Coordinates of C-alpha atoms in Angstrom, one line a residue:
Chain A
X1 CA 122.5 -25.6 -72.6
X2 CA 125.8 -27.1 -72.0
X3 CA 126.9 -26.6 -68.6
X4 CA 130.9 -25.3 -67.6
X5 CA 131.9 -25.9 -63.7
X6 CA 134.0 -23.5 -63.1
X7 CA 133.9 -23.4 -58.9
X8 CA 136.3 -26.0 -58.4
X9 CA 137.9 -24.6 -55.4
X10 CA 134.2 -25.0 -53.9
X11 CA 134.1 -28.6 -54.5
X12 CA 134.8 -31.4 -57.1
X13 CA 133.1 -33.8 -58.1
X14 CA 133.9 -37.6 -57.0
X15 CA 135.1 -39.3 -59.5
X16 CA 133.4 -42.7 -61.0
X17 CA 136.7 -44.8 -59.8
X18 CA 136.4 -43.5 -56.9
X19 CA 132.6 -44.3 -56.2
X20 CA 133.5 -47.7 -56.9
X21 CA 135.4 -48.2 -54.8
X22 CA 133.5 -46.8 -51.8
X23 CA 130.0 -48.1 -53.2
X24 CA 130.9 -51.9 -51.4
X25 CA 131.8 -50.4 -47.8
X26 CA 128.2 -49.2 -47.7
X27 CA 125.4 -52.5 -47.8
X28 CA 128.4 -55.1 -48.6
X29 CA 131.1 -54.3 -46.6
X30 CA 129.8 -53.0 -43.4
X31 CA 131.8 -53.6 -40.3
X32 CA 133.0 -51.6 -38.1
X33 CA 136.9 -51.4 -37.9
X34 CA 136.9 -51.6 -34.3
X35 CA 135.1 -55.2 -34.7
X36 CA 137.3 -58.0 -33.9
X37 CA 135.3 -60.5 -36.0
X38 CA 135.6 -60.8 -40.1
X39 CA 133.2 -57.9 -40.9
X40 CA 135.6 -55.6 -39.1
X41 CA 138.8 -56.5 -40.0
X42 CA 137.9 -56.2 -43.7
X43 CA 137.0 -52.4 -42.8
X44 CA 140.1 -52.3 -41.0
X45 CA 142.2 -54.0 -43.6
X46 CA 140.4 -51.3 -45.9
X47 CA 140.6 -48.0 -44.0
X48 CA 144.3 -48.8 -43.2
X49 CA 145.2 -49.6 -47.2
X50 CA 143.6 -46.0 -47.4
X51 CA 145.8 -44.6 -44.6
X52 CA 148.7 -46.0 -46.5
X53 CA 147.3 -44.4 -50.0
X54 CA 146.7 -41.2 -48.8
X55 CA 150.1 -41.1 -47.0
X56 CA 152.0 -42.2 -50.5
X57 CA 150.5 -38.4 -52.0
X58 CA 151.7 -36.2 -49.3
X59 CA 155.2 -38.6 -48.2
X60 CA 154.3 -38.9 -44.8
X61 CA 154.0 -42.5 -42.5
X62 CA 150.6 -43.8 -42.4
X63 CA 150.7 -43.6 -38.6
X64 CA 151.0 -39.5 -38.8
X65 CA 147.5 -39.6 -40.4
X66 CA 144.2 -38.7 -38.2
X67 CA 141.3 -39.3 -40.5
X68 CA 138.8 -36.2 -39.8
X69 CA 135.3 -34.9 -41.5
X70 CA 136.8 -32.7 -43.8
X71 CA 139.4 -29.5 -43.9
X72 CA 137.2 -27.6 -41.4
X73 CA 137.5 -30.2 -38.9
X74 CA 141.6 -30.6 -39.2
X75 CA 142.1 -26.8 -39.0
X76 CA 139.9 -26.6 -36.0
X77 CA 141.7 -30.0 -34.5
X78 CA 145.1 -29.0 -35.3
X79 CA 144.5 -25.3 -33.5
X80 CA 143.2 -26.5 -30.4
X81 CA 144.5 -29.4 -30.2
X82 CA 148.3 -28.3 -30.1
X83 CA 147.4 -25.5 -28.2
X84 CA 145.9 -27.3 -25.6
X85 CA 148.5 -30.2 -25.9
X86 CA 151.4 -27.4 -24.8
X87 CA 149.4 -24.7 -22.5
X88 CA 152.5 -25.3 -20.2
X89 CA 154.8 -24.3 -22.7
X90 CA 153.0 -20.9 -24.4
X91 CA 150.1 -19.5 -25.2
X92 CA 151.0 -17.4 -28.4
X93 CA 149.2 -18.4 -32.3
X94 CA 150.8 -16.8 -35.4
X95 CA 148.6 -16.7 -38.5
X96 CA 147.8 -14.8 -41.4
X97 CA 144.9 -12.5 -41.8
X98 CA 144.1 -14.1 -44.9
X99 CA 143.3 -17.7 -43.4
X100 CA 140.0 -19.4 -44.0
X101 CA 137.9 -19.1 -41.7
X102 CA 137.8 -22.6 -40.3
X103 CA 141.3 -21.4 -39.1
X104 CA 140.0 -17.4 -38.0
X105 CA 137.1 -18.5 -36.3
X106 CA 139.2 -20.7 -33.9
X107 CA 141.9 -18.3 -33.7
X108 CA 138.8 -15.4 -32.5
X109 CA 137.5 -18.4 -29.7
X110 CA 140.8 -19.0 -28.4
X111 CA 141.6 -15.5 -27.8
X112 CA 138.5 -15.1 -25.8
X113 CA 140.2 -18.3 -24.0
X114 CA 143.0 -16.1 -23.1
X115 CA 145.6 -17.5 -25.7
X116 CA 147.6 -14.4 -27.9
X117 CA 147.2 -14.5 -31.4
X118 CA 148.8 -12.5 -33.9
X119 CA 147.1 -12.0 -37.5
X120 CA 150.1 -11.1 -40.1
X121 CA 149.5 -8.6 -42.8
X122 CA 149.7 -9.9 -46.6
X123 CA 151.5 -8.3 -49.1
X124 CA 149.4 -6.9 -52.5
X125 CA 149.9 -10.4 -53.6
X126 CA 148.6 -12.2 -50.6
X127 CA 152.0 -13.4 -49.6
X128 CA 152.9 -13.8 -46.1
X129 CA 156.3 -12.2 -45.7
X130 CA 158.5 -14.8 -43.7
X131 CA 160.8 -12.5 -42.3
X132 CA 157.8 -11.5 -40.2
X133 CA 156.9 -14.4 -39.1
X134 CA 159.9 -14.6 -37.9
X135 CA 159.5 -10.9 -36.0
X136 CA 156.3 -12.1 -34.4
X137 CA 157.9 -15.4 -32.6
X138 CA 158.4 -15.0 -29.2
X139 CA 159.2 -17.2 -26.3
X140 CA 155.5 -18.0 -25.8
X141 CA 154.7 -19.1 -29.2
X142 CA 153.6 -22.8 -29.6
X143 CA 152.3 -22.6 -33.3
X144 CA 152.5 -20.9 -36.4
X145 CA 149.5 -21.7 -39.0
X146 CA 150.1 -20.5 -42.6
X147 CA 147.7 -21.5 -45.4
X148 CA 150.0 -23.0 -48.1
X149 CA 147.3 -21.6 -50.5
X150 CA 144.6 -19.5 -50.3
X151 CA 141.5 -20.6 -51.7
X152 CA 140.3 -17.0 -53.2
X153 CA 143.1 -15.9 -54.6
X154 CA 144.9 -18.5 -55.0
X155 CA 148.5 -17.1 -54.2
X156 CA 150.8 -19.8 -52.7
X157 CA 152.6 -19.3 -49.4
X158 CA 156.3 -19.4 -49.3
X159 CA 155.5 -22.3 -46.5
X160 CA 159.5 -24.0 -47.1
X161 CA 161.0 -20.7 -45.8
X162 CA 158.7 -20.8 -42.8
X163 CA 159.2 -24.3 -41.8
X164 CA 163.2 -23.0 -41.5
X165 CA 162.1 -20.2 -39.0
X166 CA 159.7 -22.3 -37.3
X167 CA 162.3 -25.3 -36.7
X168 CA 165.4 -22.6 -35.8
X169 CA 162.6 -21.5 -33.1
X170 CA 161.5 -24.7 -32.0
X171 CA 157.9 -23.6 -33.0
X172 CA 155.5 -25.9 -34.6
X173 CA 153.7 -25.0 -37.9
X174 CA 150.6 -26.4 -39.3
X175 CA 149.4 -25.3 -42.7
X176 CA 145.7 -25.4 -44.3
X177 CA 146.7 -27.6 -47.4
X178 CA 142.9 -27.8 -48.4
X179 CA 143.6 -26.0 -52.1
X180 CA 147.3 -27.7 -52.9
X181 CA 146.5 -31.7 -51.8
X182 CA 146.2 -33.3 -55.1
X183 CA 146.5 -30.5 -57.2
X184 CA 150.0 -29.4 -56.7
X185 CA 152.7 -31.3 -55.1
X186 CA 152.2 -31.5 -51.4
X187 CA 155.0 -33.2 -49.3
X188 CA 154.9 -32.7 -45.9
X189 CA 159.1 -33.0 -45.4
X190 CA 159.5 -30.7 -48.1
X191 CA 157.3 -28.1 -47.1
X192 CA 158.9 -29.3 -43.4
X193 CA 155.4 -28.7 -41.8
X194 CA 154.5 -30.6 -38.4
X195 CA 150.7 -30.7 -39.2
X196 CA 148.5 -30.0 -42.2
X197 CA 144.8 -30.3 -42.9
X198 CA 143.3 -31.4 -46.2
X199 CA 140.2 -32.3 -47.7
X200 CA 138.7 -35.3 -50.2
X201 CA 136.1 -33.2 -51.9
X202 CA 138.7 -31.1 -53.0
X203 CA 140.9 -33.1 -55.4
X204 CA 137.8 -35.3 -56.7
X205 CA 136.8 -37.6 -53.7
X206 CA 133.6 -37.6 -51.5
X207 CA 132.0 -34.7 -49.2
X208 CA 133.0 -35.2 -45.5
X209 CA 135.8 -36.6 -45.0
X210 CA 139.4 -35.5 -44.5
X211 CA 142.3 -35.8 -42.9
X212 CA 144.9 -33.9 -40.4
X213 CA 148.7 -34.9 -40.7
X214 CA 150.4 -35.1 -37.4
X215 CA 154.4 -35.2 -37.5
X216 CA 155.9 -38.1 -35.3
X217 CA 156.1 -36.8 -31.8
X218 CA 153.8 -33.7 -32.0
X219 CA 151.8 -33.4 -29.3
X220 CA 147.8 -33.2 -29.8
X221 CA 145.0 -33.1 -27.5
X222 CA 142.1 -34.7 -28.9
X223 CA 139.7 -32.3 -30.5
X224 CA 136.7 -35.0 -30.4
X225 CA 136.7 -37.6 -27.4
X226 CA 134.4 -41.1 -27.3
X227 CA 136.5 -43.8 -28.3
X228 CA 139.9 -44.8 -29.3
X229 CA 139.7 -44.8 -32.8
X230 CA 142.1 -42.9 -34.9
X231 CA 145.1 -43.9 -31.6
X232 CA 142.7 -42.4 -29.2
X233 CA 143.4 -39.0 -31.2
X234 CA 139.9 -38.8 -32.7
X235 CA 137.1 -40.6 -31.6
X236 CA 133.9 -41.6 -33.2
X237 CA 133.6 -44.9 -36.1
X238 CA 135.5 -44.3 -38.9
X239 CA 133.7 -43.0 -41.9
X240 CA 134.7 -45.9 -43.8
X241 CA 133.3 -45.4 -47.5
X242 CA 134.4 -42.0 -46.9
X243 CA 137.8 -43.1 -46.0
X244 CA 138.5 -45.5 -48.6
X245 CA 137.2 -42.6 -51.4
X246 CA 140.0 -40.4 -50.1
X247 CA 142.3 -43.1 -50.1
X248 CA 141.5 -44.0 -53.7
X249 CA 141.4 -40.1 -54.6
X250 CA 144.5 -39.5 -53.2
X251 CA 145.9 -42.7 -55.2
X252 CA 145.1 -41.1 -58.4
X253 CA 146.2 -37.3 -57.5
X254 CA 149.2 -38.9 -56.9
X255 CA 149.8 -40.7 -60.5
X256 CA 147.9 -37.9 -62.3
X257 CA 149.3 -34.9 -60.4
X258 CA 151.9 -33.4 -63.0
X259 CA 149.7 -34.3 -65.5
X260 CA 146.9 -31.8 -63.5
X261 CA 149.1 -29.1 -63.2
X262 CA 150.4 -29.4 -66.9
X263 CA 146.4 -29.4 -68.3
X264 CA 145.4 -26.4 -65.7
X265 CA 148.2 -24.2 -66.4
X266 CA 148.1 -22.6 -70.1
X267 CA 144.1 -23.0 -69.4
X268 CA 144.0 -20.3 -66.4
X269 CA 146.7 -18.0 -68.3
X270 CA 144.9 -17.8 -71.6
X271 CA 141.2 -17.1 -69.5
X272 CA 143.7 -14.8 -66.9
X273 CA 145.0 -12.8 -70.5
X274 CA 141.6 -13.3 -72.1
X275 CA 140.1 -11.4 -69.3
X276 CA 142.4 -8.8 -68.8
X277 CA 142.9 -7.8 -72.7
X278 CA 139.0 -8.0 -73.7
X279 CA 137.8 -6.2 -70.6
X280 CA 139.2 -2.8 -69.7
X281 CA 139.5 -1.6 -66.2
X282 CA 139.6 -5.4 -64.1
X283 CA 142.1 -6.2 -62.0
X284 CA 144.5 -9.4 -60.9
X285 CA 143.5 -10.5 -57.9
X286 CA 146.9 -12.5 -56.8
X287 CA 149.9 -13.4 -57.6
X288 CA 150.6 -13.7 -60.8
X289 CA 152.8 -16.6 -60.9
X290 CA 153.2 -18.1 -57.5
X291 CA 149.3 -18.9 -57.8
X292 CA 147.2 -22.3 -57.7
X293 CA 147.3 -23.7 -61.5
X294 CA 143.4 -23.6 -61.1
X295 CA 142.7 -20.3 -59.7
X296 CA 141.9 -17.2 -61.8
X297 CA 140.2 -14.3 -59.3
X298 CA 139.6 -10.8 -61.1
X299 CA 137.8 -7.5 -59.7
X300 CA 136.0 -5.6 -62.1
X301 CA 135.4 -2.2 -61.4
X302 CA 132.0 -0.5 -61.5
X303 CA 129.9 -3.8 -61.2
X304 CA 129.3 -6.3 -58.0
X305 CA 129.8 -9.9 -57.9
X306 CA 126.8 -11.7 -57.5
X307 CA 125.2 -9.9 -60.5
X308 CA 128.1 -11.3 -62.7
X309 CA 128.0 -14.7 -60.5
X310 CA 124.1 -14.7 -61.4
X311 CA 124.7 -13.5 -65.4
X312 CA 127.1 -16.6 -65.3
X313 CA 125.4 -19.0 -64.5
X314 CA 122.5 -17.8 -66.7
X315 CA 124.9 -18.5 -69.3
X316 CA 125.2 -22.1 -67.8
X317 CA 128.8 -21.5 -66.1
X318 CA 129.3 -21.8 -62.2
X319 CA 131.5 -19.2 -60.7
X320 CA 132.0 -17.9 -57.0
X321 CA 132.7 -14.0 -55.8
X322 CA 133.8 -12.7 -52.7
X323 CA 131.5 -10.0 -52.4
X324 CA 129.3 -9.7 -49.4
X325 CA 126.2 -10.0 -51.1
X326 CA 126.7 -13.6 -52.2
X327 CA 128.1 -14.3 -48.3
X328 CA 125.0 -13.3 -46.3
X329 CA 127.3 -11.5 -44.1
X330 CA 127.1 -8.1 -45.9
X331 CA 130.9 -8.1 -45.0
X332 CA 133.2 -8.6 -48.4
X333 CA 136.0 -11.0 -48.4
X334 CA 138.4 -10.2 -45.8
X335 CA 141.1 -11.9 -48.1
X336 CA 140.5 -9.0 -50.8
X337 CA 140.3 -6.1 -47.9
X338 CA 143.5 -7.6 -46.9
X339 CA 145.6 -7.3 -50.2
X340 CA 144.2 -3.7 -50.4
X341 CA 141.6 -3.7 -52.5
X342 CA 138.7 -1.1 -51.6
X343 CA 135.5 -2.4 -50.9
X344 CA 134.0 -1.7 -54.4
X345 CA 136.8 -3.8 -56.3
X346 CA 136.3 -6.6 -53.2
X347 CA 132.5 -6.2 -54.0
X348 CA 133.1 -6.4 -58.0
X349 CA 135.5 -9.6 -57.6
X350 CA 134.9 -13.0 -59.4
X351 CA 137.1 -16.2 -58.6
X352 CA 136.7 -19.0 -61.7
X353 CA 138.4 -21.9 -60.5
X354 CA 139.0 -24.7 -63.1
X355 CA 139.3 -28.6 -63.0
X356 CA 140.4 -31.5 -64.7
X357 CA 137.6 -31.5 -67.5
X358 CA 137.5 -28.2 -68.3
X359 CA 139.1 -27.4 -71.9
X360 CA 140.4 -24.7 -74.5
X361 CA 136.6 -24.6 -75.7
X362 CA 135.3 -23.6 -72.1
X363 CA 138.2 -20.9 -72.1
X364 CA 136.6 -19.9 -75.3
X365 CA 132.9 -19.9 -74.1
X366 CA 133.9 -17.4 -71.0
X367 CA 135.6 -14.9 -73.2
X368 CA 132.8 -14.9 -75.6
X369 CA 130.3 -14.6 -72.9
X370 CA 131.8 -12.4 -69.8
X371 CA 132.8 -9.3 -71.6
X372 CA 129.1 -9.1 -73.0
X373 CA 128.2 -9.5 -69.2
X374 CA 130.0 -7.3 -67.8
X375 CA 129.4 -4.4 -70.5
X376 CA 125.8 -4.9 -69.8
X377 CA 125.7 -4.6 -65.9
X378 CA 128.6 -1.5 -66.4
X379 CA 125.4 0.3 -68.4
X380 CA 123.4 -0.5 -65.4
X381 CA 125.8 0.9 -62.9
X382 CA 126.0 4.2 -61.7
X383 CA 129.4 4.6 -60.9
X384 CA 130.5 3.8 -64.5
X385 CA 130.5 7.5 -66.6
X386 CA 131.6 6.2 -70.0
Chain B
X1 CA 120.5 -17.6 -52.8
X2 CA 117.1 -18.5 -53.5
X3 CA 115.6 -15.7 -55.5
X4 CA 111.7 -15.7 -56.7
X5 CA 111.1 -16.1 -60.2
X6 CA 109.8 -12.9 -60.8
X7 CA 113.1 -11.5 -58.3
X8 CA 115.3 -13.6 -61.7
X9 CA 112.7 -12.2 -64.4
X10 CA 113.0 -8.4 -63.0
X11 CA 117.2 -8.9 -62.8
X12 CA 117.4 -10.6 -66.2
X13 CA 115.2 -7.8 -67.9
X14 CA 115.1 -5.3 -65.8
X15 CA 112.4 -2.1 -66.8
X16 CA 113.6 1.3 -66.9
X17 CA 117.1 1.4 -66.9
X18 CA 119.1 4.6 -67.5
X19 CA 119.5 7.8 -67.3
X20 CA 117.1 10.7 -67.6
X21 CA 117.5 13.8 -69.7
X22 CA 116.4 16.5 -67.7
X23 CA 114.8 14.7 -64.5
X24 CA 112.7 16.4 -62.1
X25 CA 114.3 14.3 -59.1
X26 CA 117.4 12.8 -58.4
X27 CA 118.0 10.2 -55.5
X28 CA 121.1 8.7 -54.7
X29 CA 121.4 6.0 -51.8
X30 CA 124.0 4.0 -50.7
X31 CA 127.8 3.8 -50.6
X32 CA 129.9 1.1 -52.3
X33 CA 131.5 0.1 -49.5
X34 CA 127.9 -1.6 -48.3
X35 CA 128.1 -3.0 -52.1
X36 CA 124.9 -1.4 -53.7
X37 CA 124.4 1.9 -54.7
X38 CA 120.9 3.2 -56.3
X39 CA 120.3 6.2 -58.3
X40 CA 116.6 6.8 -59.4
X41 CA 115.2 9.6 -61.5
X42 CA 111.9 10.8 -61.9
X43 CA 109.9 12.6 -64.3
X44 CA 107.0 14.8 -62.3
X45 CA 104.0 16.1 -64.3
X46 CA 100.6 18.1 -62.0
X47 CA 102.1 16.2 -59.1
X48 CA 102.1 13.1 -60.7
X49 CA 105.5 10.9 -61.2
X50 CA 104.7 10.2 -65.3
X51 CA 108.2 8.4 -65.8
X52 CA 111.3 6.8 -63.0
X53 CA 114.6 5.5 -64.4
X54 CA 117.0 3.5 -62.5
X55 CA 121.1 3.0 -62.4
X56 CA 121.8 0.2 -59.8
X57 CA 125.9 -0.9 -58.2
X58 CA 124.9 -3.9 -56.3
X59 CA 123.7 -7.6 -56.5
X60 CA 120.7 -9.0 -58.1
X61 CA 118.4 -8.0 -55.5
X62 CA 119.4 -4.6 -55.9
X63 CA 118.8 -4.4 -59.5
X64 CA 115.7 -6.0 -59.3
X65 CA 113.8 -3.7 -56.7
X66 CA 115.3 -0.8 -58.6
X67 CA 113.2 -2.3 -62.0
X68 CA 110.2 -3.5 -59.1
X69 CA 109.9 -0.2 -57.6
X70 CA 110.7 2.3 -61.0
X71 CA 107.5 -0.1 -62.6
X72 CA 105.7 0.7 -59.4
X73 CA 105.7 4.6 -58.3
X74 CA 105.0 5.3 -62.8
X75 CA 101.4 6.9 -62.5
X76 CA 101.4 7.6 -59.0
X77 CA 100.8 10.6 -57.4
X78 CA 103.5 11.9 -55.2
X79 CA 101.7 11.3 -51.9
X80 CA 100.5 7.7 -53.7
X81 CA 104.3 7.3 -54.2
X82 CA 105.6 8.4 -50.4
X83 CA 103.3 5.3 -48.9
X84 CA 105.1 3.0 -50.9
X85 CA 106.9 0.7 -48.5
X86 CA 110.3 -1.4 -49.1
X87 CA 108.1 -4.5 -48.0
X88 CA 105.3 -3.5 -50.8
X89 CA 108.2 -4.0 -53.2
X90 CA 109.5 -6.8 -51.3
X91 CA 106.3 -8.6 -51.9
X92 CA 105.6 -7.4 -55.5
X93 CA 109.1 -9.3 -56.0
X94 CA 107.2 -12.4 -54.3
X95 CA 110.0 -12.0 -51.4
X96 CA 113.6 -11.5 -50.8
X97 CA 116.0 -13.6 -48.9
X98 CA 116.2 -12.1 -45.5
X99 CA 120.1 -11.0 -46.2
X100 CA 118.4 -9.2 -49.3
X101 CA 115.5 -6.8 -48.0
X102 CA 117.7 -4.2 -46.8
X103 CA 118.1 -3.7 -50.9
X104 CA 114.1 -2.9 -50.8
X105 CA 115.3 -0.6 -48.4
X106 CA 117.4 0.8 -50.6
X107 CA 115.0 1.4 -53.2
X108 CA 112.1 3.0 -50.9
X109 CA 115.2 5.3 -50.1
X110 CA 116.1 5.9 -53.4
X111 CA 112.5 7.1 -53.8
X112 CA 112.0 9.0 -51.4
X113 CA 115.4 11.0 -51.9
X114 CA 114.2 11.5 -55.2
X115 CA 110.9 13.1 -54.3
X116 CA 113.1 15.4 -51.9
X117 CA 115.0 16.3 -54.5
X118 CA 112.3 17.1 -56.8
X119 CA 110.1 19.2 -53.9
X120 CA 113.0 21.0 -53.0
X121 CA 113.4 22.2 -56.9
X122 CA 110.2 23.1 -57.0
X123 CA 108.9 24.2 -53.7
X124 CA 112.2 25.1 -52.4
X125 CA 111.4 22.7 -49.3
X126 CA 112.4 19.2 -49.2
X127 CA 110.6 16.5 -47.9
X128 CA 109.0 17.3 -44.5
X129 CA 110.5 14.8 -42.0
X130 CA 112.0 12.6 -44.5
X131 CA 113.8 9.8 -42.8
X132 CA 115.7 7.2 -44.7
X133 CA 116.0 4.0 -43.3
X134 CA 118.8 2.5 -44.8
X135 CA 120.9 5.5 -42.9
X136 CA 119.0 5.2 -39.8
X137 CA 120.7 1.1 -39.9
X138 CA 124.0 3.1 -39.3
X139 CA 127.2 1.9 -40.8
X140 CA 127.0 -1.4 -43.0
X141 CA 123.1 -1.1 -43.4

């Protein structure tokens, strides 16, 4: 059975140029950048051509990079690290209630530090409203963090209209670029961000490795302490096949990146209108236009997630859900309870996220296949009475 | 979420699915806010269950110890059918992820709710000292 990946906000996979490239930094090219001998400066020489890549997709210097373990890690570094950096300053975090958790589960710790955080409502699109953000500064505030997109629902934050608040108020902002790096055009000035976290798996590098942008002049406590690699503002030897996969992911993002969105875009709106007119009674999860070229999230009412997740990938294609029984939390999304959906459409929600080899013909294969499904698990459910 | 072959064979085909004309029980457990809801109906003949159909909301688990249990309590006896455990139904499933029994739970529920239903149509007395577990777990299982 031919297999369709469609979970590509869960991971992509590395691509073969970019293997390549890492496969020598393993048994060949071994050092350790913070060797002074041959062996190191190679790495060095390497990891830094990979700073310099990686700050070419997002416009930033190479010297504003941190090299991290992944998106989790720069959320996480970013959040305490300013925080901690300016405790004389404030003590007040903005965010949105519909941040991932690597940026939640931080926010929820610092509290219990004694730091003031303030979780904005979404609209019915997801979108943070900016005039708020603007309501919810105060003279304590040391950093706003935004997602620029969300990684359910895909709907993209207004993040240049923030940026003007946040620099009027002298407020820093950081945004989880994790979905948008490599897949839409990221660039730091424009967005006028002063920190943002993004990950390699995402845009077709390697697993565990990421990177945290810091503006010139921010302020940053480390968040991992041991050596003085990364400027003393992350410690701990560089992941240096890793590294150079990023860098060499990020190279091709960069010359393939309208060329991405260009592919993606008339792919998700035919399998978004395929959806919607072959299946009655589903829902948008979303925005409809300001949303990820990748991202197609849809509740369908009377069934739950992980049955049509399962049913999927019976049929050979990968999917993801935000229902609680797939989460092993029993608690649905808390990005679909927080554009208002009830807990049955959060439970009955399916998120296909598409990539760069996906085609008309796998549009095709869904449509044919995921009406059947869910008119079979609709039988099975009692709450459907048709 | 590692399922058991026979957890996949019992979702992908599951047994006894539907509604009943004229059942002698109806059960009714769960809310969809907790994501599964299970409705089972039986058919009782001299105090034996003779036929139980299932409708199942919920994940694969939940459809599958709806089809596990439905195959289970047919030909039982009703007190036969009220010592039927969730974790009999969890092991005739060959297990469930730990995140996953409360759906056994469900089902025993489901069951029993049914048998209530059907002794208070007969007998005019429900179940004495039924107890179902799944509320006893309070809000959110």
């Amino acid at each position: 059975m031919k297999r369709i990946y469609l979970d590509n906000a869960a991971t992509t996979p590395t691509l073969p140029s970019v293997l390549k490239e890492m496969l020598p930094y393993f048994s060949e090219r071994y050092g350790n950048p913070s060797s002074l001998h041959s062996f190191g400066q190679e790495a060095r020489a390497a990891v830094e051509a990979a700073r310099a890549r990686l700050a070419g997709l997002i416009n930033c210097q190479p010297a504003e990079i941190i090299f991290t373990s992944g998106g989790t890690e720069s959320d996480n570094a970013a959040l305490f690290g300013v925080l901690y950096a300016n405790k004389s300053k404030g003590d007040h975090i903005i965010t949105s209630k519909i941040e991932h958790h690597a940026v939640l589960e931080p926010c929820q710790w610092l509290e219990k530090q004694g730091f003031k955080v303030t979780y904005l409502d979404v609209d019915k699109y997801g979108l943070v409203d900016p005039a708020a953000v603007k309501a919810a500064i105060t003279d304590k505030t040391v950093l706003v963090s935004i997602m620029h997109a969300n990684n359910e629902i895909g709907t993209i934050q207004p993040i240049e209209q923030i940026s003007t608040i946040t620099k009027e108020a002298g407020v820093l902002l950081h945004t989880d670029a994790v979905q948008t790096v490599g897949q839409i055009e990221v660039d730091v000035d424009k967005l006028g961000v002063d920190l943002l976290s993004l990950s390699a798996h995402k845009f077709y590098g390697p697993k565990g490795v990421g990177a945290l942008y810091v503006r010139k002049g921010t302020r940053l406590e480390p968040y991992i302490r041991g050596g003085g690699q990364e400027k003393r503002r992350r410690a701990s030897t560089e992941n240096v096949p890793g590294i150079i996969g990023l860098g060499k992911a990020a190279e091709i993002a960069k010359a393939e990146i309208n060329e991405r969105v260009a592919h993606l875009l008339p792919l998700r709106d035919r399998l978004i209108k395929g959806i919607l007119d072959n299946i009655p009674e589903v829902i948008l999860n979303g925005h409809p236009v300001q949303r990820l070229p990748k991202n197609v999230n849809v509740s369908v009412k009377y069934i739950e997630g992980e049955a049509m997740l399962l049913k999927l990938d019976l049929e050979g294609i990968a999917a993801s859900t935000g229902s609680a029984c797939s989460s092993g939390t029993l608690d649905p999304s808390h990005v679909l309870l927080a554009i208002g959906l009830t807990h049955e459409l959060a439970h009955g929600s399916i998120r296909f996220s598409l990539g760069r080899t996906n085609t008309d013909k796998d549009i095709d294969h869904v449509l044919e296949v995921f009406p059947k499904i869910v008119k079979k698990l609709r039988q099975m459910s009692p709450l459907y009475k048709k | 979420m590692n399922y058991s072959d026979k957890v996949m064979e019992h979702f992908k085909n599951p047994r006894n699915v539907g509604e009943m004309d004229s059942p002698d029980g109806i059960g009714r457990i769960g809310n969809a806010s907790c994501g599964d809801i299970m409705e089972m109906y039986i058919k009782v003949k001299d105090n034996v269950i003779t036929d139980a159909k299932f409708k199942t909301f919920g994940c694969a688990a939940a459809i599958a110890t709806s089809s596990m249990i439905t195959e289970m309590v047919k030909g039982k006896s009703i007190p036969a059918a009220l010592k039927l455990t969730n974790q009999m139904v969890v092991e005739a499933l060959d297990g469930l992820p730990p995140v996953k029994v409360h759906c056994s739970v469900l089902g025993e529920d489901a069951l029993k709710s049914a048998i209530d239903d059907y002794l208070k149509k007969t007998t005019g007395k429900g179940l004495e000292g039924l107890k179902l577990k799944n509320n006893e777990a309070g809000p959110g299982h």
